[in-house]
């Protein structure tokens, strides 16, 4: 497996700040709720909220565990442990900004939307991701994207955050040419 | 990814590691959180079939399993034994073969004879959950009790529980002893000597006077239901006598309240036998909480088990 660094710590911070700028420009001071998908989407949501709270109020925050909504539970080697979702605001009529680290098959996003809709009927759901690596399997796109990274289907793309992995970076893993 | 290992059946706590018991209990918490949502259902077991196979009457446990399975989006079928071919003389194995052919994924089994769920589990690819067999085990009851206990005391190590009443006829007592011991709880029992089996595990302290129970100072006093339907021999003189000597009387309730003990009972309660009416409205009586937690705990058990009919492939090695 070959490792190619895509973003270093500084570039990760810049990408997050750029996402925050774009979201701020689009939403101004209208109430908005950030919902991070476990595990690293929670970190991304946290960073965006921290950045935006220096500029505005009216921000709610929650976390989402999609384990129970996965469409591949029968095919997993081990059952995912359930962290649980925490949605401490009323989803009914809310503008929700879903956050995740990597956009890939988008099946996670499909599951996350289903979870949210079981809490109520939001006004709208938007999506912010740090990295889009392509290969989506459903017609879902991100509203805001930190960086687009072309990959092959069999590659791995990993976002690491200080909070979860001790370091901020994005690494592209490719199989060694046989 | 943190994960739990695969298990096909839940028959008793024999051979279960503490970590696995804790994993099930930890999973029950997010399931309980779902109950506050507008949609209380998750799609986890969509397309799966859960069969309630009850050879003994039960309303609470069967309903609790039914709600748990439905909240996981499974299809639930109740196999009512009294109206089935069993009364026409069909053997258990023939019944299982028939049900197997109907592609059942989970079987919830209750039977009056110890060991029947295990026997069924050996002959089916479906996951089998023991919902009570003879005097043997009732693991999901003990799990929901431990979950309820942990909501009050998150670390159960060194906590104390006394199980009072008819131990001899109680599969609940056996499972509660085993699970509580596994979780590091100190276990005692209190009841008529005639209703305490000689095979009681060594780690259970046996009390014959209520003063000894107070001295042990349990965090939870767990009252068993006096199983009137199983009293075939004369184990004690009368119900009034049982209440006076082994039940929670007004005087004992006063002392229980002073010490702030919690009360549990697997239900249904015989008022005036195991306990006086006032106990039911005591703020530390957890009987209704136990019922509510039963659903979340049984959802966690269903989630935890993997039927053989669904083959799980192994993920390729993934860099973290």
Coordinates of C-alpha atoms in Angstrom, one line a residue:
Chain A
X1 CA 0.0 0.0 0.0
X2 CA 1.4 3.3 -1.1
X3 CA 0.7 6.5 0.9
X4 CA 0.4 9.9 -0.7
X5 CA -0.2 12.9 1.6
X6 CA -2.9 15.1 0.1
X7 CA -3.4 17.7 2.8
X8 CA -1.0 18.6 5.6
X9 CA -2.1 20.1 9.0
X10 CA -2.0 23.6 7.6
X11 CA -4.0 22.8 4.5
X12 CA -6.6 21.0 6.6
X13 CA -7.1 24.1 8.7
X14 CA -7.3 26.3 5.6
X15 CA -9.9 23.9 4.0
X16 CA -12.0 24.0 7.1
X17 CA -11.8 27.8 7.3
X18 CA -12.8 28.1 3.6
X19 CA -15.8 25.8 4.2
X20 CA -16.8 28.0 7.2
X21 CA -16.5 31.2 5.0
X22 CA -18.7 29.7 2.3
X23 CA -21.3 28.6 4.7
X24 CA -21.3 31.9 6.5
X25 CA -21.7 33.8 3.1
X26 CA -24.6 31.6 2.2
X27 CA -26.5 31.6 5.5
X28 CA -25.7 34.9 7.1
X29 CA -27.4 35.0 10.5
X30 CA -30.3 32.7 9.8
X31 CA -30.6 29.9 12.4
X32 CA -28.7 26.8 11.4
X33 CA -28.0 23.4 13.0
X34 CA -24.7 21.5 12.4
X35 CA -25.0 17.7 12.6
X36 CA -21.8 15.6 12.5
X37 CA -21.8 12.0 11.4
X38 CA -19.8 9.7 13.7
X39 CA -16.8 9.7 14.1
X40 CA -14.9 12.3 12.0
X41 CA -17.9 14.2 10.8
X42 CA -18.5 15.1 14.4
X43 CA -15.0 16.7 14.5
X44 CA -15.6 18.6 11.3
X45 CA -19.0 19.9 12.6
X46 CA -17.2 20.9 15.8
X47 CA -14.5 22.8 14.0
X48 CA -17.0 24.6 11.7
X49 CA -19.2 25.6 14.7
X50 CA -16.1 26.9 16.6
X51 CA -15.1 29.0 13.6
X52 CA -18.6 30.3 13.0
X53 CA -19.4 31.1 16.6
X54 CA -16.8 33.9 16.5
X55 CA -18.8 35.5 13.8
X56 CA -22.5 34.8 14.6
X57 CA -25.1 33.3 17.0
X58 CA -28.1 31.0 16.4
X59 CA -26.1 27.8 15.9
X60 CA -27.3 24.5 17.1
X61 CA -25.2 21.3 17.1
X62 CA -25.8 17.6 17.2
X63 CA -24.3 14.2 16.4
X64 CA -25.5 11.3 14.3
X65 CA -24.8 7.5 14.5
X66 CA -25.9 5.8 11.4
X67 CA -25.1 2.2 12.4
X68 CA -28.7 1.2 12.8
X69 CA -29.5 2.5 9.3
X70 CA -26.7 0.9 7.3
X71 CA -27.7 -1.2 4.3
X72 CA -24.8 -3.5 4.7
X73 CA -25.1 -4.9 8.2
X74 CA -25.4 -8.5 6.9
X75 CA -22.1 -8.1 5.1
X76 CA -19.9 -6.8 7.9
X77 CA -17.3 -8.9 9.6
X78 CA -18.1 -7.3 12.9
X79 CA -21.0 -5.4 14.2
X80 CA -20.4 -1.7 14.6
X81 CA -20.6 -0.5 18.2
X82 CA -23.4 2.0 18.5
X83 CA -22.4 5.5 19.8
X84 CA -25.9 6.8 19.7
X85 CA -27.2 10.0 18.1
X86 CA -27.6 13.2 20.0
X87 CA -30.0 15.7 18.4
X88 CA -30.7 18.3 21.2
X89 CA -32.8 20.6 19.0
X90 CA -36.1 20.4 17.2
X91 CA -35.5 19.0 13.7
X92 CA -39.0 20.1 12.6
X93 CA -38.5 23.1 10.3
X94 CA -34.8 23.4 11.0
X95 CA -32.1 24.2 8.5
X96 CA -29.6 21.3 8.9
X97 CA -26.0 21.2 7.8
X98 CA -24.8 17.6 7.7
X99 CA -21.1 17.2 8.1
X100 CA -18.8 14.3 7.1
X101 CA -15.1 13.8 6.5
X102 CA -15.1 11.9 3.2
X103 CA -17.7 11.7 0.4
X104 CA -17.4 8.3 -1.4
X105 CA -20.3 6.0 -2.2
X106 CA -22.7 8.4 -0.4
X107 CA -24.5 5.5 1.3
X108 CA -23.6 7.0 4.7
X109 CA -25.3 10.2 3.6
X110 CA -28.4 8.4 2.5
X111 CA -28.5 6.7 5.9
X112 CA -27.9 10.0 7.8
X113 CA -30.7 11.7 5.9
X114 CA -33.0 8.8 6.9
X115 CA -32.0 9.1 10.5
X116 CA -32.7 12.9 10.5
X117 CA -36.1 12.5 8.8
X118 CA -37.1 10.1 11.6
X119 CA -36.6 13.0 14.1
X120 CA -39.0 15.3 12.2
X121 CA -39.3 17.3 8.9
X122 CA -36.5 19.7 8.5
X123 CA -36.8 22.8 6.3
X124 CA -33.8 21.6 4.4
X125 CA -30.7 19.4 4.7
X126 CA -27.4 20.5 3.2
X127 CA -24.1 18.7 3.2
X128 CA -20.5 19.8 3.9
X129 CA -17.6 17.4 3.4
X130 CA -13.9 17.9 3.8
X131 CA -12.9 15.6 0.9
X132 CA -14.9 14.3 -2.1
X133 CA -13.2 11.2 -3.7
X134 CA -15.8 10.4 -6.2
X135 CA -17.5 7.0 -7.0
X136 CA -20.9 7.8 -5.6
X137 CA -23.5 5.1 -5.9
X138 CA -26.6 7.3 -5.3
X139 CA -27.6 10.7 -6.8
X140 CA -26.4 12.7 -3.8
X141 CA -24.0 15.7 -3.9
X142 CA -22.3 17.8 -1.3
X143 CA -23.4 21.4 -1.0
X144 CA -19.9 22.4 0.2
X145 CA -16.7 20.5 -0.5
X146 CA -13.2 21.3 1.0
X147 CA -11.2 19.5 -1.7
X148 CA -11.9 17.1 -4.6
X149 CA -9.5 14.2 -4.9
X150 CA -9.6 11.9 -7.9
X151 CA -9.2 8.2 -6.7
X152 CA -9.6 4.7 -8.0
X153 CA -12.5 2.7 -6.6
X154 CA -10.1 0.3 -4.7
X155 CA -8.0 3.1 -3.1
X156 CA -8.5 4.3 0.4
X157 CA -8.8 8.0 1.4
X158 CA -8.4 8.8 5.0
X159 CA -9.0 12.0 6.8
X160 CA -7.3 12.3 10.2
X161 CA -8.1 14.8 12.8
X162 CA -6.1 15.7 16.0
X163 CA -9.1 15.0 18.1
X164 CA -9.5 11.4 16.9
X165 CA -6.1 10.5 15.4
X166 CA -3.6 12.8 17.0
X167 CA -2.8 14.6 13.7
X168 CA -4.5 16.7 11.1
X169 CA -4.0 15.4 7.5
X170 CA -5.5 13.6 4.5
X171 CA -3.8 10.6 3.1
X172 CA -4.5 8.8 -0.2
X173 CA -3.6 5.0 -0.1
X174 CA -3.1 3.3 -3.4
X175 CA -2.3 -0.4 -4.0
X176 CA 1.3 -1.0 -5.2
X177 CA 1.3 -1.7 -8.9
X178 CA 1.5 -5.5 -9.2
Chain B
X1 CA -13.6 0.2 14.6
X2 CA -14.6 -1.0 18.1
X3 CA -16.8 -4.0 17.6
X4 CA -18.4 -6.9 19.3
X5 CA -17.9 -10.6 18.4
X6 CA -20.5 -12.7 16.8
X7 CA -22.9 -14.9 18.7
X8 CA -25.7 -16.9 17.3
X9 CA -27.9 -17.6 20.3
X10 CA -28.5 -16.2 23.8
X11 CA -29.5 -19.1 26.0
X12 CA -27.9 -18.4 29.4
X13 CA -24.8 -16.6 30.7
X14 CA -22.7 -19.8 30.7
X15 CA -19.4 -19.0 29.2
X16 CA -20.2 -15.3 28.6
X17 CA -17.3 -12.9 29.2
X18 CA -17.9 -9.8 31.2
X19 CA -17.0 -7.7 28.2
X20 CA -19.7 -9.2 26.1
X21 CA -22.3 -8.6 28.8
X22 CA -21.2 -5.0 29.1
X23 CA -21.2 -4.6 25.3
X24 CA -24.9 -5.6 25.2
X25 CA -25.8 -3.3 28.1
X26 CA -23.9 -0.4 26.5
X27 CA -25.8 -1.0 23.2
X28 CA -29.1 -0.8 25.0
X29 CA -28.6 2.8 25.9
X30 CA -28.7 4.3 22.4
X31 CA -31.7 2.1 21.8
X32 CA -33.5 3.6 24.8
X33 CA -32.6 7.1 23.5
X34 CA -34.7 6.3 20.3
X35 CA -37.9 6.2 22.4
X36 CA -37.9 10.0 22.7
X37 CA -37.9 10.5 18.9
X38 CA -41.0 11.1 16.8
X39 CA -40.3 7.9 14.9
X40 CA -39.3 5.3 17.4
X41 CA -38.3 2.8 14.8
X42 CA -35.0 2.1 13.1
X43 CA -34.6 0.0 9.9
X44 CA -31.8 -2.3 11.3
X45 CA -33.7 -5.6 11.0
X46 CA -35.8 -4.7 7.9
X47 CA -36.6 -7.8 6.0
X48 CA -35.8 -10.1 8.9
X49 CA -38.4 -12.3 10.5
X50 CA -38.7 -12.7 14.3
X51 CA -40.8 -15.6 15.6
X52 CA -42.3 -15.7 19.1
X53 CA -42.5 -19.3 20.1
X54 CA -44.1 -19.4 23.5
X55 CA -45.0 -22.8 24.9
X56 CA -45.9 -21.2 28.2
X57 CA -48.3 -18.3 28.7
X58 CA -46.6 -14.9 28.9
X59 CA -48.0 -11.4 28.0
X60 CA -45.3 -9.1 29.3
X61 CA -42.2 -10.8 27.9
X62 CA -43.8 -11.7 24.6
X63 CA -45.1 -8.2 24.1
X64 CA -41.8 -6.7 25.1
X65 CA -40.0 -8.8 22.5
X66 CA -42.6 -8.0 19.9
X67 CA -42.2 -4.3 20.4
X68 CA -38.4 -4.6 20.4
X69 CA -38.5 -6.5 17.1
X70 CA -40.9 -4.1 15.6
X71 CA -38.9 -1.1 16.6
X72 CA -36.0 -2.7 14.7
X73 CA -38.4 -3.0 11.7
X74 CA -38.4 -6.8 11.7
X75 CA -41.6 -8.7 10.8
X76 CA -42.9 -10.4 13.9
X77 CA -45.0 -13.6 14.0
X78 CA -46.5 -15.1 17.1
X79 CA -46.7 -18.8 17.1
X80 CA -49.5 -19.5 19.5
X81 CA -48.9 -23.0 20.8
X82 CA -52.4 -23.7 22.0
X83 CA -53.8 -23.1 18.5
X84 CA -51.0 -24.9 16.7
X85 CA -50.3 -28.5 15.6
X86 CA -48.4 -29.0 18.9
X87 CA -51.6 -29.8 20.5
X88 CA -52.2 -32.3 17.7
X89 CA -49.0 -34.1 18.8
X90 CA -46.3 -32.5 16.6
X91 CA -42.8 -32.9 18.1
X92 CA -40.7 -29.8 18.8
X93 CA -38.2 -30.8 16.1
X94 CA -40.9 -31.2 13.5
X95 CA -42.2 -27.7 14.5
X96 CA -38.7 -26.3 14.2
X97 CA -38.3 -27.8 10.7
X98 CA -41.5 -26.3 9.6
X99 CA -40.6 -22.9 10.9
X100 CA -37.1 -23.2 9.4
X101 CA -38.7 -23.7 6.1
X102 CA -40.5 -20.4 6.6
X103 CA -37.2 -18.6 6.7
X104 CA -37.3 -17.4 10.2
X105 CA -34.2 -15.4 11.3
X106 CA -34.8 -15.1 15.1
X107 CA -36.7 -17.4 17.4
X108 CA -37.8 -16.2 20.8
X109 CA -38.4 -19.4 22.8
X110 CA -40.2 -19.9 26.1
X111 CA -40.8 -23.4 27.4
X112 CA -41.7 -25.0 30.7
X113 CA -38.9 -27.6 30.4
X114 CA -35.3 -26.5 31.0
X115 CA -33.0 -26.9 28.0
X116 CA -35.6 -26.8 25.2
X117 CA -34.3 -23.4 23.8
X118 CA -30.8 -24.9 23.6
X119 CA -32.1 -28.0 21.9
X120 CA -33.9 -25.9 19.4
X121 CA -30.8 -23.7 18.9
X122 CA -28.8 -26.8 17.9
X123 CA -31.3 -27.7 15.2
X124 CA -31.9 -24.4 13.6
X125 CA -29.8 -21.8 11.7
X126 CA -32.0 -19.0 13.2
X127 CA -30.8 -17.2 16.3
X128 CA -32.5 -18.4 19.4
X129 CA -33.2 -16.2 22.4
X130 CA -34.2 -18.0 25.6
X131 CA -37.2 -16.1 26.9
X132 CA -37.4 -18.5 30.0
X133 CA -37.0 -22.2 30.2
X134 CA -38.2 -24.2 33.2
X135 CA -36.3 -23.3 36.3
X136 CA -33.1 -22.8 34.2
X137 CA -32.6 -19.3 32.8
X138 CA -34.2 -16.1 31.6
X139 CA -31.2 -14.1 30.4
X140 CA -33.0 -11.1 28.9
X141 CA -34.8 -10.4 32.2
X142 CA -31.4 -10.3 34.0
X143 CA -30.0 -8.1 31.3
X144 CA -32.8 -5.5 31.6
X145 CA -32.4 -5.7 35.4
X146 CA -28.6 -5.0 35.1
X147 CA -29.3 -2.2 32.6
X148 CA -31.8 -0.6 35.1
X149 CA -29.3 -1.1 38.0
X150 CA -26.6 0.6 35.9
X151 CA -28.7 3.6 35.1
X152 CA -28.5 4.4 38.8
X153 CA -25.0 3.1 39.5
X154 CA -22.9 3.2 36.2
X155 CA -20.2 1.1 37.8
X156 CA -21.7 -2.0 39.3
X157 CA -18.4 -3.3 40.8
X158 CA -18.8 -3.8 44.5
X159 CA -22.5 -2.9 44.5
X160 CA -24.9 -5.2 46.4
X161 CA -28.2 -6.9 45.5
X162 CA -30.4 -9.2 47.5
X163 CA -32.9 -11.4 45.6
X164 CA -35.8 -12.3 47.9
X165 CA -38.5 -14.9 47.5
X166 CA -39.0 -18.2 45.8
X167 CA -35.5 -19.0 44.5
X168 CA -36.2 -22.7 44.0
X169 CA -38.8 -22.2 41.2
X170 CA -37.2 -19.1 39.7
X171 CA -35.2 -19.0 36.4
X172 CA -35.1 -15.2 36.9
X173 CA -33.1 -15.7 40.1
X174 CA -30.7 -18.0 38.5
X175 CA -30.0 -15.6 35.6
X176 CA -29.9 -12.6 37.9
X177 CA -27.3 -14.3 40.2
X178 CA -25.1 -15.3 37.3
X179 CA -25.2 -11.9 35.5
X180 CA -24.8 -9.8 38.6
X181 CA -21.8 -11.9 39.7
X182 CA -20.3 -11.6 36.2
X183 CA -20.6 -7.8 36.5
X184 CA -18.9 -7.7 39.9
X185 CA -22.0 -7.2 42.0
X186 CA -22.1 -8.9 45.5
X187 CA -25.1 -11.1 45.6
X188 CA -27.3 -12.2 48.5
X189 CA -30.6 -14.0 48.8
X190 CA -33.4 -14.0 51.3
X191 CA -36.4 -16.4 51.5
X192 CA -37.8 -19.5 53.1
X193 CA -35.2 -22.2 53.5
X194 CA -37.6 -24.5 51.8
X195 CA -37.5 -22.3 48.7
X196 CA -33.7 -22.0 48.5
X197 CA -32.2 -24.7 46.4
X198 CA -29.2 -26.7 47.7
X199 CA -27.5 -26.1 44.4
X200 CA -27.3 -22.3 44.9
X201 CA -23.9 -21.0 43.8
X202 CA -21.2 -20.4 46.4
X203 CA -20.9 -16.7 45.7
X204 CA -24.5 -16.1 46.8
X205 CA -24.9 -15.2 50.5
X206 CA -28.0 -16.7 52.0
X207 CA -29.9 -14.7 54.6
X208 CA -32.8 -16.1 56.6
X209 CA -33.6 -13.1 58.7
X210 CA -34.5 -9.6 57.4
X211 CA -32.1 -8.0 59.9
X212 CA -29.2 -9.8 58.1
X213 CA -30.4 -8.2 54.8
X214 CA -30.3 -4.8 56.4
X215 CA -26.8 -5.5 57.7
X216 CA -25.7 -6.5 54.2
X217 CA -27.2 -3.1 53.1
X218 CA -28.0 -3.9 49.4
X219 CA -28.4 -1.1 46.9
X220 CA -31.2 -3.0 45.3
X221 CA -33.8 -5.4 46.9
X222 CA -35.0 -7.6 44.2
X223 CA -38.4 -9.2 45.0
X224 CA -39.3 -12.3 43.0
X225 CA -42.9 -13.1 42.2
X226 CA -44.3 -15.8 44.4
X227 CA -45.2 -18.3 41.6
X228 CA -48.6 -19.4 42.8
X229 CA -49.0 -21.6 39.7
X230 CA -45.9 -23.6 40.6
X231 CA -46.7 -24.1 44.3
X232 CA -47.6 -27.8 44.1
X233 CA -46.1 -28.8 47.5
X234 CA -46.5 -26.9 50.8
X235 CA -43.3 -24.9 51.0
X236 CA -44.8 -22.4 53.5
X237 CA -47.9 -22.3 55.6
X238 CA -50.0 -19.6 54.0
X239 CA -49.7 -16.4 51.8
X240 CA -50.2 -14.2 54.9
X241 CA -47.5 -16.1 56.6
X242 CA -45.2 -15.7 53.6
X243 CA -45.9 -11.9 53.5
X244 CA -45.2 -11.5 57.2
X245 CA -42.0 -13.5 57.2
X246 CA -40.5 -12.8 53.8
X247 CA -42.4 -10.0 52.1
X248 CA -42.0 -6.2 52.3
X249 CA -44.3 -5.3 55.2
X250 CA -45.1 -1.8 56.3
X251 CA -42.5 -2.0 59.0
X252 CA -39.8 -3.3 56.6
X253 CA -40.8 -0.7 54.0
X254 CA -40.1 2.0 56.5
X255 CA -36.6 0.7 57.1
X256 CA -36.0 0.2 53.3
X257 CA -37.0 3.9 52.7
X258 CA -34.7 5.1 55.5
X259 CA -31.8 3.5 53.8
X260 CA -32.8 4.6 50.3
X261 CA -32.7 1.1 48.9
X262 CA -34.1 0.6 45.4
X263 CA -36.8 -2.0 44.8
X264 CA -37.0 -4.2 41.7
X265 CA -39.5 -6.9 40.7
X266 CA -39.8 -8.8 37.4
X267 CA -43.6 -8.6 37.5
X268 CA -46.4 -9.2 37.7
X269 CA -46.7 -8.2 41.3
X270 CA -48.8 -10.1 43.9
X271 CA -49.8 -7.1 46.0
X272 CA -50.0 -7.9 49.7
X273 CA -47.7 -11.0 49.2
X274 CA -44.2 -9.8 48.0
X275 CA -44.9 -6.2 49.0
X276 CA -47.4 -3.8 50.4
X277 CA -49.3 -1.4 48.1
X278 CA -47.2 1.7 49.2
X279 CA -44.1 0.2 47.7
X280 CA -45.6 0.5 44.2
X281 CA -45.7 4.4 44.5
X282 CA -42.3 4.7 46.3
X283 CA -39.9 6.9 44.2
X284 CA -37.2 4.3 44.3
X285 CA -39.3 1.4 43.1
X286 CA -38.0 0.6 39.6
X287 CA -40.7 -1.8 38.5
X288 CA -42.1 0.3 35.6
X289 CA -38.6 1.4 34.6
X290 CA -37.7 -2.3 34.3
X291 CA -40.6 -2.8 31.9
X292 CA -39.5 0.2 29.8
X293 CA -35.9 -0.9 29.8
X294 CA -36.9 -4.4 28.7
X295 CA -37.7 -3.1 25.2
X296 CA -34.3 -1.4 24.8
X297 CA -32.4 -4.3 26.2
X298 CA -34.2 -6.8 24.0
X299 CA -33.5 -4.6 21.0
X300 CA -29.8 -4.7 22.0
X301 CA -29.9 -8.5 22.2
X302 CA -31.5 -8.8 18.8
X303 CA -28.9 -6.5 17.3
X304 CA -26.1 -8.4 19.0
X305 CA -27.0 -11.8 17.6
X306 CA -26.2 -13.1 14.2
X307 CA -28.3 -15.8 12.6
X308 CA -26.3 -18.4 10.5
X309 CA -28.7 -17.7 7.6
X310 CA -27.1 -14.3 7.0
X311 CA -23.5 -14.9 6.0
X312 CA -21.2 -12.0 7.0
X313 CA -18.2 -11.6 4.7
X314 CA -14.9 -10.3 6.0
X315 CA -13.9 -6.8 5.2
X316 CA -10.6 -6.3 3.5
X317 CA -7.8 -4.8 5.6
X318 CA -8.5 -1.1 5.9
X319 CA -6.0 1.5 7.0
X320 CA -7.3 3.5 9.9

